[in-house]
XYZ file of C-alpha atoms in Angstrom:
410
model
C 33.604 7.816 11.190
C 31.531 7.379 8.039
C 27.875 6.613 7.410
C 26.207 3.300 6.623
C 23.987 4.927 3.987
C 24.539 7.476 1.250
C 21.201 9.261 0.865
C 18.856 11.265 3.048
C 15.375 11.079 1.503
C 12.796 13.863 1.511
C 9.115 13.941 0.635
C 8.358 17.449 -0.624
C 4.762 18.645 -0.861
C 3.815 20.854 -3.782
C 1.493 23.838 -3.572
C -0.831 21.784 -5.792
C -3.007 19.559 -3.533
C -2.172 15.868 -3.757
C 1.145 16.384 -5.572
C 4.429 15.376 -3.943
C 7.967 14.483 -4.946
C 10.737 12.224 -3.661
C 14.132 13.905 -3.465
C 17.376 12.308 -2.319
C 20.177 14.324 -0.708
C 23.595 12.816 -1.383
C 25.306 12.819 2.026
C 28.728 12.625 0.374
C 28.078 16.073 -1.107
C 25.769 17.728 1.427
C 27.645 17.371 4.707
C 25.890 17.326 8.059
C 28.903 15.977 9.958
C 32.349 17.361 10.663
C 35.384 15.398 9.526
C 36.571 15.348 13.131
C 34.363 15.183 16.198
C 33.900 18.754 17.501
C 34.688 19.562 21.109
C 31.447 20.388 22.939
C 31.052 23.856 24.410
C 30.691 24.690 28.083
C 28.806 27.567 29.663
C 31.355 30.276 28.853
C 31.754 29.277 25.189
C 35.173 27.647 25.556
C 35.975 24.013 24.860
C 34.941 21.651 27.623
C 37.448 19.390 29.342
C 34.789 16.937 30.473
C 34.252 15.175 27.147
C 31.193 15.187 24.892
C 28.055 16.830 26.194
C 24.692 17.981 24.918
C 25.468 21.338 23.284
C 24.838 22.905 19.918
C 27.708 23.786 17.629
C 26.618 27.407 17.230
C 25.429 28.416 20.710
C 26.937 27.709 24.150
C 24.930 25.902 26.779
C 23.146 28.294 29.133
C 23.232 28.727 32.853
C 20.092 29.836 34.652
C 21.178 33.472 34.882
C 21.985 33.801 31.192
C 19.008 31.962 29.695
C 17.453 34.984 27.956
C 20.701 36.040 26.321
C 21.367 32.493 25.188
C 17.954 32.199 23.522
C 18.592 35.495 21.745
C 22.026 34.349 20.600
C 20.730 30.947 19.504
C 17.827 32.528 17.618
C 20.095 34.938 15.778
C 22.481 32.116 14.960
C 19.596 30.021 13.653
C 18.942 32.676 11.022
C 22.610 32.621 9.974
C 22.981 28.865 9.560
C 23.725 27.416 6.133
C 20.881 26.671 3.753
C 19.882 23.499 1.946
C 19.242 23.581 -1.781
C 16.886 20.806 -2.728
C 18.065 18.323 -5.356
C 15.927 17.687 -8.405
C 13.038 15.255 -7.855
C 13.784 11.576 -8.330
C 10.036 11.023 -8.763
C 6.943 13.207 -8.934
C 3.568 11.688 -8.102
C 0.000 12.832 -7.573
C -3.244 11.584 -6.076
C -5.920 10.179 -8.354
C -8.890 12.375 -9.243
C -12.374 10.912 -9.127
C -14.347 14.139 -8.683
C -13.701 17.882 -8.744
C -14.866 18.368 -5.161
C -12.738 15.554 -3.749
C -10.069 16.568 -1.244
C -6.848 15.228 -2.784
C -4.362 13.694 -0.366
C -1.202 11.637 -0.661
C 0.215 9.722 2.314
C 3.790 8.424 2.100
C 5.014 5.407 4.096
C 8.804 4.825 4.053
C 9.848 1.166 3.996
C 13.613 1.594 3.928
C 16.309 3.631 2.256
C 14.921 5.246 -0.938
C 11.703 3.183 -0.931
C 8.287 4.537 -0.078
C 4.711 3.276 -0.428
C 2.195 5.983 -1.352
C -1.565 5.933 -0.735
C -4.050 8.578 -1.822
C -7.492 9.603 -0.562
C -9.183 6.801 -2.526
C -6.953 4.043 -1.126
C -4.989 3.607 -4.368
C -1.382 2.623 -3.651
C 1.954 2.294 -5.393
C 5.575 1.759 -4.396
C 8.335 4.179 -5.446
C 11.824 2.637 -5.558
C 14.433 5.362 -6.185
C 17.318 2.894 -6.013
C 16.008 0.915 -9.003
C 14.201 3.900 -10.527
C 10.876 2.122 -10.798
C 7.266 2.353 -9.648
C 5.392 -0.797 -8.613
C 1.612 -1.086 -8.415
C 0.268 -2.121 -5.036
C -3.031 -3.534 -3.803
C -5.600 -1.009 -2.604
C -6.171 -0.307 1.044
C -9.492 -1.779 2.124
C -10.422 1.667 3.392
C -8.659 5.031 2.920
C -6.986 6.402 6.045
C -7.447 9.950 7.337
C -4.350 10.284 9.569
C -2.377 7.038 9.240
C 0.686 5.920 11.171
C 3.082 3.634 9.248
C 5.430 1.130 10.863
C 7.662 -1.126 8.771
C 9.077 -4.474 9.933
C 11.853 -5.661 7.563
C 11.763 -9.293 6.475
C 14.062 -11.715 8.285
C 14.510 -13.628 5.018
C 17.783 -12.472 3.371
C 16.293 -13.229 -0.062
C 13.795 -10.393 0.494
C 16.346 -7.676 1.250
C 16.948 -6.683 -2.373
C 13.216 -6.202 -2.891
C 12.703 -4.345 0.380
C 10.321 -7.020 1.581
C 8.680 -7.179 4.983
C 5.440 -6.012 6.601
C 4.166 -2.438 6.550
C 1.532 -1.785 9.216
C -0.798 1.136 8.501
C -2.860 2.279 11.493
C -5.304 5.115 12.051
C -3.735 7.404 14.656
C -7.138 8.173 16.203
C -9.300 5.105 15.471
C -13.062 5.282 15.729
C -14.793 2.987 18.261
C -16.038 -0.303 16.820
C -18.773 -2.697 17.848
C -18.059 -6.332 18.587
C -14.894 -7.990 19.820
C -11.249 -7.364 18.978
C -11.029 -10.723 17.163
C -12.931 -9.379 14.157
C -11.058 -7.675 11.321
C -10.924 -3.899 11.075
C -10.283 -1.612 8.133
C -8.679 0.916 10.483
C -5.666 -1.375 10.911
C -4.125 -2.954 7.813
C -0.863 -4.572 6.745
C 0.984 -4.765 3.452
C 2.736 -8.143 3.488
C 5.433 -9.238 1.034
C 4.801 -12.957 0.524
C 3.932 -15.710 -1.940
C 0.245 -15.847 -2.935
C 0.313 -19.588 -2.157
C 3.145 -21.838 -1.072
C 3.627 -23.411 -4.523
C 4.418 -20.026 -6.107
C 8.059 -19.088 -6.559
C 7.755 -15.292 -6.705
C 6.611 -13.066 -3.877
C 4.444 -9.969 -4.156
C 2.681 -7.433 -1.939
C -0.720 -8.240 -0.408
C -2.935 -6.075 1.789
C -4.768 -7.575 4.790
C -7.155 -6.024 7.324
C -6.155 -6.716 10.916
C -8.026 -7.122 14.186
C -8.142 -3.844 16.124
C -6.397 -3.455 19.489
C -8.718 -4.077 22.450
C -9.226 -0.389 23.326
C -11.054 0.202 20.007
C -13.866 -2.138 21.133
C -13.764 -1.074 24.798
C -16.932 0.831 25.750
C -14.957 2.756 28.411
C -12.857 4.402 25.687
C -15.706 5.570 23.468
C -16.169 8.936 25.093
C -12.468 9.889 25.192
C -11.545 8.664 21.672
C -7.941 7.884 22.640
C -5.089 8.412 20.177
C -1.971 6.356 19.522
C 0.793 8.440 21.072
C 3.854 6.312 20.216
C 4.734 3.048 18.487
C 7.752 0.799 17.957
C 8.971 -2.560 16.651
C 10.217 -4.653 19.591
C 11.461 -8.163 20.378
C 13.517 -8.418 17.215
C 10.540 -7.747 14.963
C 8.238 -10.363 16.476
C 5.961 -7.728 18.019
C 4.744 -4.188 17.451
C 4.087 -2.045 20.515
C 1.640 0.866 20.490
C 0.930 3.231 23.369
C -2.482 4.841 23.628
C -3.327 7.970 25.592
C -5.312 6.989 28.675
C -5.466 3.293 27.749
C -1.935 1.888 28.170
C 0.198 -0.139 25.759
C -0.661 -3.070 23.487
C 1.475 -5.614 21.625
C 0.705 -7.100 18.210
C 2.271 -10.420 17.213
C 3.618 -9.829 13.685
C 3.192 -13.517 12.749
C -0.276 -14.337 14.094
C -1.669 -10.759 14.055
C -3.100 -11.126 17.546
C -3.035 -8.500 20.288
C -1.766 -9.360 23.756
C 0.278 -8.272 26.764
C -1.722 -5.217 27.693
C 0.239 -2.857 29.976
C -0.978 0.015 32.136
C 2.029 2.189 31.247
C 2.775 4.046 28.030
C 6.064 4.525 26.210
C 7.812 7.752 27.326
C 7.981 8.888 23.704
C 5.865 10.750 21.184
C 5.635 9.303 17.685
C 7.749 6.574 16.137
C 10.512 4.863 18.125
C 13.304 2.978 16.345
C 15.817 0.396 17.535
C 19.483 1.285 16.942
C 21.573 -1.916 17.071
C 24.933 -0.140 17.452
C 23.774 1.374 20.754
C 21.333 -1.429 21.716
C 18.618 1.098 22.571
C 15.422 2.511 21.037
C 15.526 6.164 19.958
C 12.746 8.698 19.477
C 11.448 11.990 20.842
C 10.468 12.360 24.482
C 6.788 12.811 25.272
C 7.612 15.712 27.596
C 9.385 18.185 25.327
C 10.211 16.242 22.138
C 13.942 16.152 22.786
C 15.859 13.254 21.274
C 15.933 10.446 23.840
C 16.592 6.737 24.199
C 15.191 3.857 26.247
C 15.672 0.132 26.678
C 12.497 -1.646 25.532
C 13.890 -5.143 26.002
C 11.915 -5.683 29.209
C 8.293 -4.717 28.653
C 7.063 -5.878 32.047
C 7.799 -2.485 33.599
C 7.641 1.166 32.579
C 10.602 1.991 30.291
C 12.823 4.831 31.513
C 14.368 7.483 29.307
C 18.119 7.745 28.910
C 19.430 11.344 28.925
C 17.136 13.417 26.701
C 19.189 15.771 24.503
C 18.260 19.060 22.838
C 20.206 19.823 19.673
C 18.569 23.037 18.499
C 17.131 26.298 19.856
C 14.844 27.882 17.250
C 14.367 31.567 16.627
C 11.796 32.957 19.057
C 9.412 33.911 16.221
C 9.401 30.430 14.692
C 6.313 28.368 15.511
C 6.443 24.563 15.448
C 4.370 23.359 12.481
C 4.616 19.578 12.902
C 6.290 16.938 15.038
C 10.047 16.430 14.576
C 11.482 13.376 12.815
C 14.737 11.476 13.266
C 16.575 9.347 10.701
C 19.072 6.701 11.792
C 22.090 7.043 9.498
C 23.978 4.194 11.168
C 27.099 4.028 13.329
C 25.516 6.142 16.061
C 24.748 9.066 13.753
C 21.332 10.645 13.158
C 19.691 13.441 11.222
C 17.057 15.323 13.206
C 14.437 17.276 11.258
C 12.410 20.023 12.923
C 9.669 21.969 11.187
C 8.613 25.578 11.776
C 6.308 28.251 10.413
C 7.098 31.953 10.430
C 4.900 34.926 9.547
C 6.334 38.416 9.022
C 5.185 41.619 7.363
C 6.467 42.380 3.886
C 7.117 46.127 3.963
C 7.739 46.235 0.217
C 4.130 45.175 -0.412
C 2.208 47.477 1.968
C 2.771 45.275 5.018
C 1.213 42.203 3.455
C 1.956 39.066 5.496
C 4.915 37.016 4.309
C 4.575 33.395 5.365
C 7.449 30.952 5.272
C 7.966 27.322 6.208
C 11.324 26.275 7.599
C 12.808 22.788 7.946
C 16.008 22.499 9.998
C 18.126 19.369 9.486
C 20.820 18.686 12.094
C 23.459 15.981 12.116
C 24.079 14.564 15.589
C 26.177 11.747 16.951
C 25.440 9.683 20.071
C 28.548 8.198 21.644
C 29.046 5.987 24.707
C 31.535 6.882 27.430
C 32.444 5.229 30.707
C 31.351 6.952 33.914
C 34.366 7.712 36.163
C 34.436 6.626 39.784
C 33.833 9.182 42.506
C 37.545 9.296 43.369
C 38.444 9.964 39.736
C 40.333 6.703 39.289
C 39.291 4.828 36.142
C 35.719 3.856 35.466
C 33.077 1.930 37.362
C 32.023 -0.147 34.353
C 28.849 1.883 33.764
C 28.421 3.345 30.277
C 26.739 6.711 29.738
C 25.614 8.274 26.455
C 26.373 11.758 25.171
C 25.136 13.615 22.119
C 27.455 15.658 19.912
C 25.857 18.176 17.566
C 27.664 18.560 14.247
C 26.063 20.791 11.591
C 22.622 22.281 10.971
C 21.153 23.382 7.668
C 17.811 25.057 7.010
C 15.425 25.028 4.076
C 13.127 28.053 3.762
C 10.052 28.007 1.544
C 7.096 30.267 0.904
C 5.149 27.284 -0.439
C 5.658 27.952 -4.138
C 8.779 25.795 -4.311
C 7.559 22.962 -2.116
C 7.501 22.164 1.597
C 9.422 19.304 3.227
C 7.070 17.194 5.342
C 8.780 13.789 5.594
C 12.433 12.813 6.079
C 13.661 9.212 5.987
């Protein structure tokens, strides 16, 4: 089975504040998948006869009595896994400088394969298109964002596909309370829209619009808790955006009228971005409980969505500390790349026990496959389809900061 895309894109942060680069790994040269589907491992390390299961390719699944030894084995194996050598930058870019004391920042918002919109601490924006090797100026944000969450809705118009058109929503992850009603416009929620300036124009371009805030931002009951957006997804074929808010429930934004509606008491069982995978007809993301890869059906939003078989693809070394939330990239045809980020601090004995700090990004290729559930008597199947994850290959990138740190994968 091949892939529906050729490149895995990385945003690499330089040691210089506000400087980043876009790098593109060619998946035809850097392989994260085996040529043939590997047999999963069972508890004793031999090949399983039960079909694909959740197991890593370098460490057997553990039973309760052997958990400590398995963690030790998995940690040692993590240090022995193959390394990634970063390709040369496709683009380098930096934040604007308006004053010496200004804290330089650069936020990157992916809008598809090899396209990313960048915004700095002043609200200045531009689009980097690695496919066409060009940079496009963009309208400013109405207000710079401190910790933004991006969510892209591709255009349904086939004429926009070559230009990567659609709507990019940019939301503050922890919005400040606002006075007034939710019908007024807010600079904490904005949208880049690819459209014609007026109907008589032939060419389309990007425009930035402030949006009304979700109701919880103007709710006096939420002012003391300052709730955060815990997860978000595009649902209903792109007609709505769903956000879940800690302690406040879920809200739905109509992507045509920009109005909020359908408040729900429940929250999505995920943490971070959730993405629809058409081949499997489910939404995939990381579980809110332990950040394992998981899936759910978000077709019916009248009731609390339930997770489908969370899977764990990687056991880190015991000394590695998680440095940021994991990310998953849909590579098509049921295949994904999972990125996990760690920080490690050891003593450098060659330099009088000075601390040696390293950042580690682990990229793992996994495959989610459907299989029919057999009947209790073992004869045939009962028509129910279950999902299993197969782990292929993992590669790590180690950095002490001088050669750049991976912080975004798309």
